[in-house]
PDB file of C-alpha atoms in Angstrom:
ATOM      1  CA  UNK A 155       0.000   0.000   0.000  1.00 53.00           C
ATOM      2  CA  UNK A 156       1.238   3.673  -1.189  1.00 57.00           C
ATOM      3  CA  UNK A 157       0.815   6.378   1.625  1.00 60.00           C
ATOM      4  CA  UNK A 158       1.020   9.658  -0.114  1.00 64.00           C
ATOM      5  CA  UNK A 159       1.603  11.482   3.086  1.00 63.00           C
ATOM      6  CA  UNK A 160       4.622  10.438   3.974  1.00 66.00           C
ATOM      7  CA  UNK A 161       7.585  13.063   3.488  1.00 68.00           C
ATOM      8  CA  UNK A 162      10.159  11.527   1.284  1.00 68.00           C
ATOM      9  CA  UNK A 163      13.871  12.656   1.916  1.00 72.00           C
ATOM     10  CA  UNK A 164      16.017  13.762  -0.705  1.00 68.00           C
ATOM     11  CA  UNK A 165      19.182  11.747  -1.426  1.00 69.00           C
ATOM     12  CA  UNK A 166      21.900  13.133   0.080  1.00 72.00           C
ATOM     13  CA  UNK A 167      25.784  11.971   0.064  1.00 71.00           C
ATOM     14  CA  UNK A 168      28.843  12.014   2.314  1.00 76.00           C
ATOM     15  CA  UNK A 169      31.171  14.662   1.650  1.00 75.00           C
ATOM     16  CA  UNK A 170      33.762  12.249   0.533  1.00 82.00           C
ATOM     17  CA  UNK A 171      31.908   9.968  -1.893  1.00 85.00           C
ATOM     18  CA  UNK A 172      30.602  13.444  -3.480  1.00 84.00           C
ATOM     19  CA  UNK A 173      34.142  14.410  -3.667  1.00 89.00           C
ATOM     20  CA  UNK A 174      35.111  11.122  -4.914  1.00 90.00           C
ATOM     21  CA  UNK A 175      32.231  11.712  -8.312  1.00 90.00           C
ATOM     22  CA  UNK A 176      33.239  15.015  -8.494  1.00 90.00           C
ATOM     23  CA  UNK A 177      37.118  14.541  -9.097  1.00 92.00           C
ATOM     24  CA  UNK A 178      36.185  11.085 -11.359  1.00 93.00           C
ATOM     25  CA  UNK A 179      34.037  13.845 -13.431  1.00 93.00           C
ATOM     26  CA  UNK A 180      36.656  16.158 -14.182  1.00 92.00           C
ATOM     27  CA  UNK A 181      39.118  13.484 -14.608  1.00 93.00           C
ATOM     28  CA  UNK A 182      36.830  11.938 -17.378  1.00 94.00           C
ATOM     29  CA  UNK A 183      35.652  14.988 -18.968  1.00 92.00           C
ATOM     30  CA  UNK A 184      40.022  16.109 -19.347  1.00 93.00           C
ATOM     31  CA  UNK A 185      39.909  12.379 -20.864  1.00 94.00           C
ATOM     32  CA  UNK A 186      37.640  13.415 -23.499  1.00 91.00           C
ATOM     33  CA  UNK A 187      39.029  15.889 -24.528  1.00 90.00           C
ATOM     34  CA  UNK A 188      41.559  13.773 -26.086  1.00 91.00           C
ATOM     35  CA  UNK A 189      39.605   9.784 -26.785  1.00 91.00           C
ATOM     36  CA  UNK A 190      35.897   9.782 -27.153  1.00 87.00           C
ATOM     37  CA  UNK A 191      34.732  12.995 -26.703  1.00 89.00           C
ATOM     38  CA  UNK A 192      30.934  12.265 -26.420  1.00 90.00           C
ATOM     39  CA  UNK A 193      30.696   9.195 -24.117  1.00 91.00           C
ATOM     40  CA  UNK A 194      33.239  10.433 -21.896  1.00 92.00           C
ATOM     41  CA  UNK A 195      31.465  14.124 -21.874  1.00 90.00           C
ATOM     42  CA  UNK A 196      28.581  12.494 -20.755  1.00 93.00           C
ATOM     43  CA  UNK A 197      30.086  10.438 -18.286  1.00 92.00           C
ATOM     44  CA  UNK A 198      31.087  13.526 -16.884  1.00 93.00           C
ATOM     45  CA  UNK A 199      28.091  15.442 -16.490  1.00 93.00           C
ATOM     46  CA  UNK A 200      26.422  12.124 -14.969  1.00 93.00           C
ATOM     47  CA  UNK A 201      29.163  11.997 -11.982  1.00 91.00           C
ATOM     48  CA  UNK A 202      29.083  15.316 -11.633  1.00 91.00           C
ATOM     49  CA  UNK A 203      24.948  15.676 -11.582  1.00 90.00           C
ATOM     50  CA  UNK A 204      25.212  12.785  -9.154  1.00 88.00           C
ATOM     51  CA  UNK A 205      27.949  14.570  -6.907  1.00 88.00           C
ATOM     52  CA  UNK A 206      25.711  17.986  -6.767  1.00 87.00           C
ATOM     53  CA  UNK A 207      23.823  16.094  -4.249  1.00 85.00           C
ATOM     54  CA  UNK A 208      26.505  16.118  -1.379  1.00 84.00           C
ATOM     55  CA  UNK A 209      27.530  19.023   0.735  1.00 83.00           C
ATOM     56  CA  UNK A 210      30.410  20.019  -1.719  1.00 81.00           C
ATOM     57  CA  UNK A 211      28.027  20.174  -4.271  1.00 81.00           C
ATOM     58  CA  UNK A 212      28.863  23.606  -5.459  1.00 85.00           C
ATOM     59  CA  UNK A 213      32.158  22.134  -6.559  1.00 87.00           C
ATOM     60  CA  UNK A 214      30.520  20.187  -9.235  1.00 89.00           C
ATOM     61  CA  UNK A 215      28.653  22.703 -11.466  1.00 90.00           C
ATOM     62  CA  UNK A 216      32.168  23.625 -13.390  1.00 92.00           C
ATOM     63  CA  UNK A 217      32.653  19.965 -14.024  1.00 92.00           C
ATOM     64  CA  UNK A 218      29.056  20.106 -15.130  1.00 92.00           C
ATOM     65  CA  UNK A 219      29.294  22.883 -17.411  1.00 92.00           C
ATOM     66  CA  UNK A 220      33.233  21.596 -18.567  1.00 92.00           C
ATOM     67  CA  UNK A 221      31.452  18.205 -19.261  1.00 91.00           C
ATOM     68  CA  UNK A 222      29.066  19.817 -21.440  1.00 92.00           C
ATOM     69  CA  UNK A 223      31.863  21.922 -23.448  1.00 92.00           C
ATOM     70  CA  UNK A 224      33.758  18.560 -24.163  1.00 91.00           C
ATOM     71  CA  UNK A 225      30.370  17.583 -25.759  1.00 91.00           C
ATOM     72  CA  UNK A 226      29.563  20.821 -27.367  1.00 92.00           C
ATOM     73  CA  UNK A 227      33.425  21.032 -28.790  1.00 90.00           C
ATOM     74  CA  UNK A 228      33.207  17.433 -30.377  1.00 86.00           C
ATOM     75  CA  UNK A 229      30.948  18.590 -32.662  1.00 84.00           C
ATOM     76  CA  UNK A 230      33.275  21.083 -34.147  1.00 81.00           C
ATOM     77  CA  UNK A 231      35.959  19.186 -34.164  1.00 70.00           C
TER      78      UNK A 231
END
């Protein structure tokens, strides 16, 4: 049975495991700039999406919007 009232906590993570996805974001997102560009990009922006949910959240919006340039950029290239 489904109780609609019933206050549903957001997800949050440790400090260090948001870390953690934030720092494998940016590490994957410098590795596209150079090997597979779109996977990688998106890789990146999925780590660092999931990483805006921990208390050093703010750290991963640059990784976010550095994820979507290595996107963008492949389709230039």
């Amino acid at each position: 049975m489904i109780r609609f009232d019933e206050i549903i906590k957001p997800i949050k993570l440790k400090s260090d495991t948001g870390l953690y996805l934030i720092v494998a974001g940016l590490l994957s997102a410098i590795a596209g700039i150079f090997v597979a560009p779109v996977p990688l990009g998106f890789l990146s922006v999925i780590l660092s999406f999931l990483g805006m949910k921990s208390p050093k959240g703010a750290w991963a919006i640059p990784v976010f919007l550095f994820g979507t340039g290595v996107i963008i950029s492949s389709l230039y290239r």
